[in-house]
Coordinates of C-alpha atoms in Angstrom, one line a residue:
M6 CA 81.5 170.8 61.6
R7 CA 81.1 167.4 59.8
S8 CA 84.0 165.7 61.5
R9 CA 82.6 166.9 64.9
L10 CA 79.2 165.3 64.2
S11 CA 80.9 162.2 63.0
F12 CA 82.8 161.9 66.2
L13 CA 79.7 162.6 68.2
Y14 CA 77.7 159.7 66.4
T15 CA 80.5 157.3 66.9
F16 CA 80.7 158.1 70.7
V17 CA 76.9 157.8 71.0
F18 CA 77.1 154.5 69.1
I19 CA 79.9 153.0 71.4
V20 CA 78.0 154.1 74.5
L21 CA 74.7 152.4 73.3
L22 CA 76.7 149.4 72.2
N23 CA 78.4 149.0 75.6
T24 CA 75.0 149.6 77.5
L25 CA 73.4 146.8 75.3
F26 CA 76.4 144.3 76.0
S27 CA 76.1 145.1 79.8
F28 CA 72.7 143.2 79.8
T29 CA 73.9 140.4 77.5
D30 CA 76.0 137.4 78.5
L31 CA 78.2 137.2 75.4
S32 CA 80.8 134.5 76.0
F33 CA 82.1 132.0 73.6
D34 CA 83.6 128.6 74.5
L35 CA 86.2 127.8 71.8
T36 CA 87.7 124.7 73.5
E37 CA 86.9 121.5 71.6
E38 CA 85.5 119.8 74.7
K39 CA 83.5 122.8 75.7
K40 CA 85.1 122.8 79.2
H41 CA 84.2 126.3 79.9
S42 CA 80.5 126.0 79.1
I43 CA 77.6 125.6 81.6
A44 CA 76.5 122.1 81.4
T45 CA 72.8 121.2 80.1
E46 CA 72.0 119.7 83.4
T47 CA 73.1 122.7 85.3
K48 CA 71.0 124.9 83.1
Q49 CA 67.9 122.7 83.6
I50 CA 68.4 122.9 87.5
L51 CA 68.7 126.6 87.5
S52 CA 65.9 127.3 85.3
E53 CA 63.5 125.1 87.3
L54 CA 64.1 127.0 90.7
D55 CA 60.9 127.7 92.4
D56 CA 62.3 130.1 95.0
I57 CA 65.4 132.2 95.7
I58 CA 68.8 130.8 95.9
F59 CA 71.2 133.2 97.8
I60 CA 75.0 132.4 98.1
K61 CA 77.4 134.0 100.6
I62 CA 80.9 133.5 99.4
Y63 CA 83.7 134.1 102.1
L64 CA 86.4 134.8 99.6
D65 CA 86.9 138.5 99.4
G66 CA 89.9 140.6 100.2
D67 CA 93.7 140.8 99.1
F68 CA 95.1 137.5 98.2
P69 CA 98.0 135.9 96.4
A70 CA 97.7 135.6 92.7
E71 CA 96.3 132.1 92.8
F72 CA 93.5 132.7 95.2
K73 CA 92.6 135.9 93.1
Y74 CA 92.2 133.5 90.2
L75 CA 90.0 131.3 92.1
Q76 CA 87.9 134.3 93.4
S77 CA 87.6 135.4 89.8
E78 CA 86.5 132.0 88.6
V79 CA 83.9 131.7 91.3
L80 CA 82.5 135.1 90.3
N81 CA 82.4 134.3 86.6
L82 CA 80.7 131.0 87.4
L83 CA 77.9 132.4 89.7
T84 CA 77.5 135.5 87.3
S85 CA 76.6 132.8 84.6
F86 CA 74.2 131.2 87.0
K87 CA 72.5 134.3 87.7
S88 CA 72.0 135.1 84.0
I89 CA 70.3 131.5 83.6
A90 CA 68.1 131.7 86.9
G91 CA 67.4 135.3 86.8
T92 CA 65.7 136.7 89.9
N93 CA 65.7 133.4 91.6
F94 CA 69.5 133.6 92.1
D95 CA 71.6 136.0 94.0
F96 CA 75.0 136.2 95.7
E97 CA 77.4 138.4 97.6
F98 CA 81.2 138.1 98.5
I99 CA 82.1 138.6 102.1
N100 CA 85.6 139.3 103.7
P101 CA 85.4 137.7 107.1
N102 CA 88.8 139.3 107.9
Q103 CA 87.6 142.9 107.7
L104 CA 86.2 142.9 111.2
V105 CA 88.6 145.2 113.2
N106 CA 87.3 143.7 116.7
E107 CA 89.3 140.6 117.3
E108 CA 86.6 139.0 119.5
E109 CA 83.8 139.5 116.8
K110 CA 86.2 138.1 114.2
M111 CA 86.8 134.9 116.2
N112 CA 83.2 134.6 117.0
L113 CA 82.5 134.8 113.1
F114 CA 85.2 132.3 112.4
K115 CA 83.6 129.8 115.0
Q116 CA 80.2 130.3 113.5
L117 CA 81.5 129.6 110.0
V118 CA 83.3 126.4 111.1
N119 CA 80.0 125.3 112.8
D120 CA 78.2 125.9 109.6
G121 CA 80.4 123.4 107.9
L122 CA 82.9 125.7 106.4
S123 CA 86.7 124.7 106.3
P124 CA 89.2 127.5 106.8
T125 CA 92.8 127.4 105.4
N126 CA 95.9 129.4 106.3
I127 CA 97.7 131.4 103.5
E128 CA 101.0 133.4 103.7
I129 CA 100.6 137.0 102.3
K130 CA 104.1 138.7 101.5
T131 CA 104.7 142.4 101.1
S132 CA 108.0 144.2 100.2
S133 CA 108.7 144.6 103.9
S134 CA 107.0 141.7 105.8
K135 CA 104.9 138.5 105.5
S136 CA 102.1 137.3 107.5
N137 CA 99.6 134.3 107.9
H138 CA 95.9 134.8 107.3
M139 CA 93.1 132.5 107.9
I140 CA 90.7 132.6 104.9
F141 CA 87.5 130.7 104.0
P142 CA 87.5 129.5 100.3
C143 CA 83.9 128.4 101.0
A144 CA 80.4 129.5 100.6
S145 CA 77.0 128.9 102.3
I146 CA 74.0 128.4 100.0
Y147 CA 70.5 129.4 101.4
Y148 CA 67.2 128.1 99.9
K149 CA 63.9 128.5 101.8
D150 CA 64.8 127.5 105.4
K151 CA 67.8 125.2 104.5
Q152 CA 71.5 125.9 104.2
Q153 CA 74.3 124.0 102.5
P154 CA 78.0 124.6 102.9
V155 CA 80.3 124.3 99.9
N156 CA 84.1 124.0 100.4
F157 CA 85.4 124.6 97.0
L158 CA 89.2 124.5 97.6
K159 CA 90.7 121.1 97.0
N160 CA 93.6 121.2 99.3
S161 CA 96.1 118.5 98.8
I162 CA 99.3 118.6 100.9
T163 CA 101.2 116.9 97.9
K164 CA 100.5 119.7 95.5
Q165 CA 101.7 123.3 95.1
A166 CA 99.2 126.1 95.8
N167 CA 98.6 126.8 92.1
E168 CA 97.9 123.0 91.4
N169 CA 95.3 123.0 94.3
V170 CA 93.6 126.2 93.0
N171 CA 93.6 124.6 89.4
A172 CA 92.1 121.5 90.6
S173 CA 89.5 123.5 92.6
V174 CA 88.5 125.5 89.5
E175 CA 88.0 122.4 87.5
V176 CA 85.1 121.3 89.7
L177 CA 83.6 124.6 90.8
E178 CA 80.5 124.0 88.7
F179 CA 79.9 120.5 90.1
E180 CA 80.4 121.7 93.7
F181 CA 78.0 124.6 93.5
I182 CA 75.2 122.9 91.3
S183 CA 75.2 119.7 93.1
A184 CA 74.7 121.5 96.4
I185 CA 71.8 123.5 94.9
Q186 CA 70.3 120.3 93.6
H187 CA 70.7 118.7 97.0
L188 CA 69.0 121.7 98.6
T189 CA 66.0 121.9 96.1
K190 CA 65.2 118.2 95.8
N191 CA 62.0 117.7 97.9
K192 CA 62.6 114.0 98.5
L193 CA 65.7 111.7 98.0
D194 CA 65.0 108.5 96.1
K195 CA 65.7 105.2 97.9
I196 CA 68.3 102.7 96.5
A197 CA 69.6 99.7 98.3
F198 CA 72.6 97.3 98.5
L199 CA 71.3 93.7 98.4
E200 CA 72.3 91.3 101.2
G201 CA 71.9 87.7 102.0
N202 CA 74.3 86.2 99.3
G203 CA 77.7 87.1 100.7
E204 CA 77.8 90.6 99.3
L205 CA 80.3 93.1 100.3
N206 CA 79.5 94.6 103.9
E207 CA 78.9 98.1 104.9
N208 CA 82.5 98.9 105.7
Q209 CA 83.6 97.5 102.3
V210 CA 81.4 100.0 100.4
Y211 CA 81.6 102.8 102.9
D212 CA 83.5 105.2 100.6
I213 CA 81.0 105.1 97.8
T214 CA 78.1 105.3 100.3
E215 CA 79.3 108.0 102.8
S216 CA 82.7 109.1 101.5
V217 CA 86.0 108.6 103.5
L218 CA 87.0 112.2 102.6
D219 CA 83.7 113.6 104.2
D220 CA 82.8 115.3 100.9
N221 CA 79.6 115.4 99.0
F222 CA 80.6 112.9 96.4
N223 CA 78.9 109.9 97.6
L224 CA 75.7 108.0 97.0
S225 CA 74.1 109.1 100.3
Y226 CA 74.4 112.8 99.2
Y227 CA 71.9 111.9 96.2
Y228 CA 69.9 109.1 97.7
N229 CA 68.5 107.4 100.7
V230 CA 70.7 104.4 100.9
N231 CA 69.5 101.3 102.5
R232 CA 70.7 97.7 102.9
F233 CA 68.0 95.0 102.0
N234 CA 68.4 91.4 103.0
I235 CA 66.6 89.4 100.5
K236 CA 66.7 86.3 102.8
E237 CA 64.8 88.0 105.7
F238 CA 61.1 87.6 105.4
T239 CA 58.3 89.0 107.5
L240 CA 55.7 86.4 108.4
D241 CA 52.2 86.2 107.2
S242 CA 50.1 86.6 110.3
T243 CA 47.3 84.2 108.8
T244 CA 49.6 81.4 107.5
M245 CA 52.6 82.0 109.6
L246 CA 54.7 81.5 106.5
P247 CA 57.2 83.9 104.9
D248 CA 55.3 86.7 103.2
I249 CA 56.8 86.8 99.8
S250 CA 54.4 89.3 98.3
R251 CA 55.3 91.7 101.0
Q252 CA 59.1 91.1 100.3
L253 CA 58.6 91.9 96.7
Y254 CA 56.5 95.0 97.6
I255 CA 59.4 96.3 99.8
L256 CA 62.0 95.6 97.1
N257 CA 59.8 97.5 94.6
T258 CA 60.1 100.8 96.8
Y259 CA 63.8 101.0 95.6
K260 CA 64.4 103.1 92.6
A261 CA 67.6 100.8 92.1
I262 CA 69.4 98.0 93.8
I263 CA 73.3 97.2 93.8
I264 CA 74.4 93.6 93.9
A265 CA 78.0 94.0 94.9
K266 CA 80.2 91.0 94.6
P267 CA 77.9 88.1 95.7
T268 CA 79.6 85.0 96.8
I269 CA 76.7 82.6 97.8
P270 CA 74.6 81.1 95.0
F271 CA 71.1 82.5 94.6
N272 CA 68.2 80.1 95.2
Q273 CA 65.2 80.0 92.9
L274 CA 63.0 82.2 95.3
E275 CA 65.6 85.0 95.4
K276 CA 66.0 84.8 91.7
L277 CA 62.2 85.1 91.2
L278 CA 62.2 88.1 93.5
I279 CA 64.9 90.0 91.5
D280 CA 63.3 88.9 88.2
Q281 CA 59.9 90.4 89.1
Y282 CA 61.6 93.6 90.6
V283 CA 62.9 94.0 87.0
M284 CA 59.5 93.1 85.5
H285 CA 58.1 96.0 87.6
G286 CA 60.6 98.5 86.3
G287 CA 63.3 98.1 88.9
K288 CA 67.0 98.9 87.9
I289 CA 70.0 96.8 88.9
L290 CA 73.6 97.5 89.1
W291 CA 75.2 93.9 89.0
L292 CA 78.9 93.8 90.1
V293 CA 79.6 90.1 89.7
D294 CA 82.9 88.2 89.5
G295 CA 83.1 85.6 86.7
V296 CA 85.8 83.5 88.7
I297 CA 86.7 83.2 92.3
A298 CA 90.1 84.8 92.7
N299 CA 91.8 87.1 95.2
M300 CA 95.3 88.1 96.2
D301 CA 95.2 86.5 99.6
S302 CA 95.2 83.0 97.7
L303 CA 98.8 83.8 96.6
N304 CA 100.2 83.8 100.2
N305 CA 101.5 80.2 100.1
K306 CA 104.8 78.6 99.3
S307 CA 104.0 78.1 95.6
G308 CA 102.9 81.7 95.1
S309 CA 100.0 80.5 93.0
F310 CA 96.4 79.3 93.1
V311 CA 93.7 77.9 90.6
A312 CA 90.9 80.4 89.9
N313 CA 87.7 78.5 89.3
K314 CA 84.2 79.7 87.9
N315 CA 82.1 81.6 90.4
Q316 CA 79.1 79.4 90.7
L317 CA 76.2 81.8 91.6
N318 CA 73.2 80.2 89.8
I319 CA 72.4 83.3 87.9
D320 CA 73.8 82.5 84.5
D321 CA 70.4 81.6 83.0
Q322 CA 68.9 85.0 84.3
L323 CA 71.6 87.1 82.8
L324 CA 71.4 85.2 79.7
K325 CA 67.6 85.9 79.4
Y326 CA 68.3 89.5 79.8
G327 CA 71.1 89.6 77.2
V328 CA 74.5 89.0 78.6
K329 CA 76.9 86.2 79.8
I330 CA 79.6 86.9 82.3
N331 CA 82.4 84.6 81.0
S332 CA 84.3 82.3 83.4
N333 CA 87.7 83.6 82.5
L334 CA 90.3 86.2 83.7
V335 CA 91.3 89.3 81.6
E336 CA 95.1 89.9 81.5
D337 CA 95.8 93.4 80.4
L338 CA 99.1 95.2 79.7
R339 CA 97.6 98.4 80.9
S340 CA 97.5 97.5 84.6
S341 CA 98.5 98.7 88.1
K342 CA 101.6 97.4 90.1
I343 CA 101.8 95.0 93.0
P344 CA 104.6 95.1 95.6
I345 CA 106.8 92.0 95.7
I346 CA 109.5 91.3 98.3
T347 CA 112.7 90.9 96.2
G348 CA 115.3 90.6 99.1
Y349 CA 116.3 91.7 102.6
S350 CA 118.6 94.3 103.8
K351 CA 119.6 94.2 107.6
N352 CA 116.7 91.8 108.2
K353 CA 114.3 94.1 106.7
P354 CA 112.3 93.1 103.5
Q355 CA 113.0 95.1 100.4
Q356 CA 110.0 95.7 97.9
S357 CA 109.9 96.3 94.2
Y358 CA 106.9 97.0 92.2
F359 CA 105.8 94.9 89.1
Q360 CA 103.1 95.4 86.6
W361 CA 100.3 92.9 87.5
P362 CA 98.1 92.1 84.4
Y363 CA 95.4 90.7 86.4
F364 CA 94.5 94.3 87.7
P365 CA 93.7 96.3 84.5
L366 CA 93.4 100.0 84.6
L367 CA 90.5 100.7 82.2
V368 CA 90.1 103.8 80.0
S369 CA 86.9 104.6 78.5
D370 CA 86.5 105.7 74.9
S371 CA 82.7 105.5 75.2
K372 CA 80.5 108.5 74.2
H373 CA 77.9 107.5 76.7
P374 CA 77.5 109.7 79.6
I375 CA 78.1 107.0 82.2
S376 CA 81.7 106.4 81.1
K377 CA 82.5 109.3 78.8
G378 CA 86.1 110.9 79.4
L379 CA 86.8 108.4 82.4
D380 CA 90.4 107.1 82.8
G381 CA 92.1 105.0 85.5
I382 CA 89.3 102.6 86.6
K383 CA 90.9 100.1 88.6
C384 CA 89.9 96.4 88.5
N385 CA 90.8 93.1 90.2
F386 CA 90.6 89.8 88.5
I387 CA 88.0 90.9 86.0
S388 CA 86.3 88.7 83.4
S389 CA 85.0 89.5 80.0
I390 CA 81.3 89.8 79.0
D391 CA 79.5 88.5 75.9
T392 CA 76.3 90.0 74.7
I393 CA 73.4 87.7 73.6
K394 CA 71.1 88.6 70.6
N395 CA 67.6 89.7 71.8
N396 CA 65.4 92.7 71.6
I397 CA 67.4 94.6 74.4
K398 CA 69.6 97.6 73.5
K399 CA 73.2 97.0 74.6
T400 CA 75.9 99.5 75.2
I401 CA 79.5 98.7 76.0
L402 CA 80.6 101.0 78.8
L403 CA 84.1 99.7 79.6
H404 CA 86.4 97.4 77.9
S405 CA 90.0 96.1 78.1
S406 CA 92.9 97.9 76.2
K407 CA 94.0 96.8 72.7
K408 CA 96.7 94.6 74.3
S409 CA 95.0 92.1 76.4
R410 CA 94.3 88.3 76.5
L411 CA 91.8 85.9 78.1
N412 CA 92.5 82.8 80.3
L413 CA 89.5 80.3 80.7
A414 CA 88.8 79.1 84.0
P415 CA 90.0 76.9 85.7
T416 CA 93.2 78.9 85.4
K417 CA 96.3 79.0 87.3
V418 CA 97.3 82.4 88.8
S419 CA 101.0 82.7 89.6
L420 CA 103.6 85.2 90.7
G421 CA 105.9 83.4 88.3
I422 CA 104.3 85.5 85.5
L423 CA 106.5 88.4 86.9
E424 CA 109.6 86.4 86.2
N425 CA 108.8 84.6 83.2
I426 CA 106.9 87.5 81.4
P427 CA 104.8 86.2 78.5
A428 CA 105.5 87.5 74.9
I429 CA 103.7 90.7 74.1
E430 CA 102.4 89.0 71.0
S431 CA 100.3 86.7 73.2
Y432 CA 98.3 89.7 74.4
N433 CA 96.5 89.5 71.0
K434 CA 92.9 90.4 72.4
K435 CA 91.5 93.9 72.3
H436 CA 88.7 95.6 73.7
E437 CA 87.1 92.9 75.5
P438 CA 83.9 94.1 77.1
V439 CA 83.8 94.2 80.8
A440 CA 80.8 96.5 81.6
V441 CA 77.4 96.5 79.6
L442 CA 74.3 98.6 79.8
L443 CA 71.0 97.0 78.9
E444 CA 68.0 98.9 78.1
G445 CA 64.5 98.0 77.0
E446 CA 61.5 95.7 77.8
F447 CA 62.9 92.6 79.4
E448 CA 61.4 89.1 79.2
S449 CA 60.9 87.3 82.5
L450 CA 63.1 84.3 83.2
Y451 CA 59.9 82.5 84.4
K452 CA 57.9 83.2 81.3
N453 CA 56.1 80.0 80.2
R454 CA 57.6 78.3 83.2
L455 CA 55.8 76.6 86.0
V456 CA 56.1 78.5 89.3
T457 CA 54.9 77.1 92.6
K458 CA 51.5 78.6 93.6
N459 CA 52.4 79.4 97.3
T460 CA 54.8 82.0 96.0
Q461 CA 51.8 84.6 96.5
I462 CA 53.2 86.7 93.5
K463 CA 51.1 87.5 90.4
L464 CA 53.8 86.7 87.9
K465 CA 54.5 89.5 85.3
E466 CA 56.1 88.1 82.2
E467 CA 57.4 91.2 80.5
S468 CA 58.9 94.4 82.0
E469 CA 58.1 98.0 81.6
K470 CA 60.9 99.9 79.9
T471 CA 63.8 99.7 82.4
K472 CA 67.6 99.3 82.4
M473 CA 70.4 97.5 84.2
I474 CA 74.2 97.5 84.1
I475 CA 76.4 94.4 84.3
V476 CA 80.1 94.8 85.4
A477 CA 82.2 91.6 85.6
D478 CA 84.1 92.8 88.7
G479 CA 82.8 92.9 92.2
D480 CA 85.9 94.7 93.6
I481 CA 85.4 97.8 91.4
I482 CA 83.2 99.1 94.2
A483 CA 85.2 97.8 97.2
N484 CA 87.3 100.0 99.4
K485 CA 90.0 98.5 101.4
V486 CA 89.6 98.2 105.1
S487 CA 92.7 97.6 107.3
S488 CA 93.0 94.9 110.1
S489 CA 92.6 97.8 112.6
G490 CA 89.4 99.0 110.9
I491 CA 90.7 101.8 108.9
I492 CA 88.8 102.5 105.8
F493 CA 90.6 103.9 102.7
P494 CA 89.1 105.8 99.8
L495 CA 87.7 103.6 97.0
A496 CA 90.5 102.5 94.5
Y497 CA 93.2 103.9 96.7
E498 CA 96.7 102.5 95.9
S499 CA 98.8 102.5 99.0
N500 CA 101.9 101.7 97.1
I501 CA 101.9 105.0 95.2
K502 CA 99.6 106.9 97.6
Y503 CA 97.2 107.6 94.8
T504 CA 93.4 107.1 94.4
Y505 CA 92.1 106.2 91.0
A506 CA 89.1 108.5 90.7
G507 CA 87.5 106.7 87.8
N508 CA 85.9 104.0 89.8
K509 CA 83.8 106.4 92.0
H510 CA 82.7 108.5 88.9
F511 CA 81.8 105.5 87.0
L512 CA 79.7 104.0 89.8
I513 CA 77.8 107.2 90.7
N514 CA 77.3 108.1 87.1
A515 CA 75.9 104.4 86.6
I516 CA 73.5 104.8 89.6
Q517 CA 72.4 108.4 88.5
Y518 CA 71.8 107.0 85.0
L519 CA 69.7 104.1 86.2
C520 CA 67.7 106.4 88.4
D521 CA 67.1 108.9 85.6
D522 CA 68.7 111.6 87.4
N523 CA 70.4 114.8 86.1
G524 CA 73.9 113.2 85.9
L525 CA 76.2 115.7 87.4
S526 CA 79.0 113.5 88.2
H527 CA 80.7 114.0 84.9
L528 CA 81.2 117.8 85.8
K529 CA 83.8 116.6 88.1
T530 CA 85.9 115.2 85.1
K531 CA 86.3 118.7 83.6
E532 CA 90.2 119.2 83.1
L533 CA 91.7 122.6 82.4
S534 CA 94.5 121.0 80.6
L535 CA 97.4 123.0 79.0
R536 CA 97.6 122.5 75.2
M537 CA 101.2 121.3 74.7
L538 CA 103.1 122.4 71.6
D539 CA 104.3 120.0 69.0
K540 CA 108.0 120.6 69.4
E541 CA 108.8 118.7 66.3
K542 CA 106.4 120.6 64.2
V543 CA 107.7 123.9 65.8
Q544 CA 111.2 123.2 64.9
K545 CA 110.3 122.1 61.3
N546 CA 108.3 125.3 60.8
K547 CA 110.4 127.7 62.9
L548 CA 111.0 130.3 60.1
L549 CA 107.4 130.4 58.9
I550 CA 106.2 130.7 62.5
Q551 CA 108.7 133.6 63.1
L552 CA 107.6 135.4 59.8
I553 CA 103.9 135.2 60.9
N554 CA 104.4 136.3 64.3
I555 CA 107.0 139.1 63.8
V556 CA 106.9 140.3 60.0
L557 CA 103.2 139.7 59.3
P558 CA 101.9 142.3 61.8
V559 CA 104.4 145.0 60.7
L560 CA 103.6 144.3 57.1
I561 CA 99.8 144.8 57.8
L562 CA 100.5 148.0 59.6
L563 CA 102.5 149.3 56.8
I564 CA 99.9 148.4 54.2
F565 CA 97.3 150.1 56.5
A566 CA 99.4 153.3 56.7
I567 CA 99.9 153.5 53.0
L568 CA 96.2 153.0 52.2
F569 CA 95.3 155.7 54.9
N570 CA 97.8 158.2 53.3
K571 CA 96.5 157.6 49.8
N572 CA 93.0 158.1 51.0
K573 CA 93.9 161.3 52.9
K574 CA 95.6 162.7 49.8
R575 CA 92.5 161.8 47.5
K576 CA 90.2 163.3 49.9
Y577 CA 92.0 166.6 50.5
A578 CA 93.8 167.1 47.2

């Protein structure tokens, strides 16, 4: 009787425990980088929903193992989202292939494509046959009267199916939460690329602005992106002179401005407008070359050119804010390769690829959210940055590797460096800063200085709390444009058919940080990496590992059996 009651109590306890756990999200992320945890920014967005988010996921049915895994990960993610958002979040899985009527099925497929969902074909094998099926690894998110498509399969023709699925799983949280943020945001902030001083044109920054791949990872997805020509003024109707106060007023409507690779010196009025924009709390991303250098200059008989200081007339302004872009070139042993013609075969040029130290590949060890965890940031003819002591907080976001060196301008850049390779010992500089974040209350360049009265501007001598980022490379944001007008992805390397993703992550992170946004870009850098075994350590401790894995479990089981028998004998003796 007692044993029956004990069994009944145990059974009731287990049922109650399971019921309790069914209402509780008990999950533990034991990874060091917390790769499987929901980000703080995601939790904030979901907890602040003011209406229902409903998601239709068109990935239901019988799939190969890879897509079953993707389906499972989507389900797990959205279940976690629902536990955070509560009644303001719901979803359902739909199988668009379950319709028997072929005409109805095709009409549904057309509707899904019109809604922005991208289908893919998969091959399903059975013991007796194999067939192709069109599936939609996509979702439609509904909020109030708005709808947003999410295509969460990252399908690269150069990768295997399991690699594509793994890459897709890595960015699921970003794809869904960025779409939700986009839907729920009432108004997009305005930002602008500055024009008028020879900056990069619209085509040269197209990928960061609109995205060549037609995905959601671009500035226009998060902001209303304009171009503002600082030299074009409206005329004052009374005096018929340029309305400078109006120009500053328009400039101040932008949450942040991007100064991308200027090549024409700034005049005093333009510097004053930029300075007063900062004084009114404006944020700036400066992408400025320290020297004038480009690969086209090597297309001559000598295969060399002289790189000179980039005279932009902003040195005093940046010094006042707390930095100095040096007139030098960073050479780095961690760099990308360039193609060089090394001979001819049947009158056809033969190319070889050589490490080009003037094109550093930066890796970030910074803990700051702008550059944390980024790798492979491609730079062209970059300069170093010095920080100046003042009351502004400075954070180094990017720096060269531990094997780099500096060449002061004017300096000769020659292809001869590929033949006569410098001694490794000459690369004796390490971690030279190339991108710096400044934060605080800035002092005006024009404080205690005479400014002509007809500027129509009431001079402000100290800023509100604001921030700016200075990067000593204008090409870090420039995508290539072919002679026929084809635009390539940012940091795309045609030699190896590879895109260095770090550039885009860094730049979007930078703008989001300047604009005080929930920085979601870092979610795209999650990697579900396999932890590789230390083979040397395994071989060294082979016997111990075998004992722990084979003998120890058996030993524990024997001990348990002996103790159980002893207890039984004592109880019933």
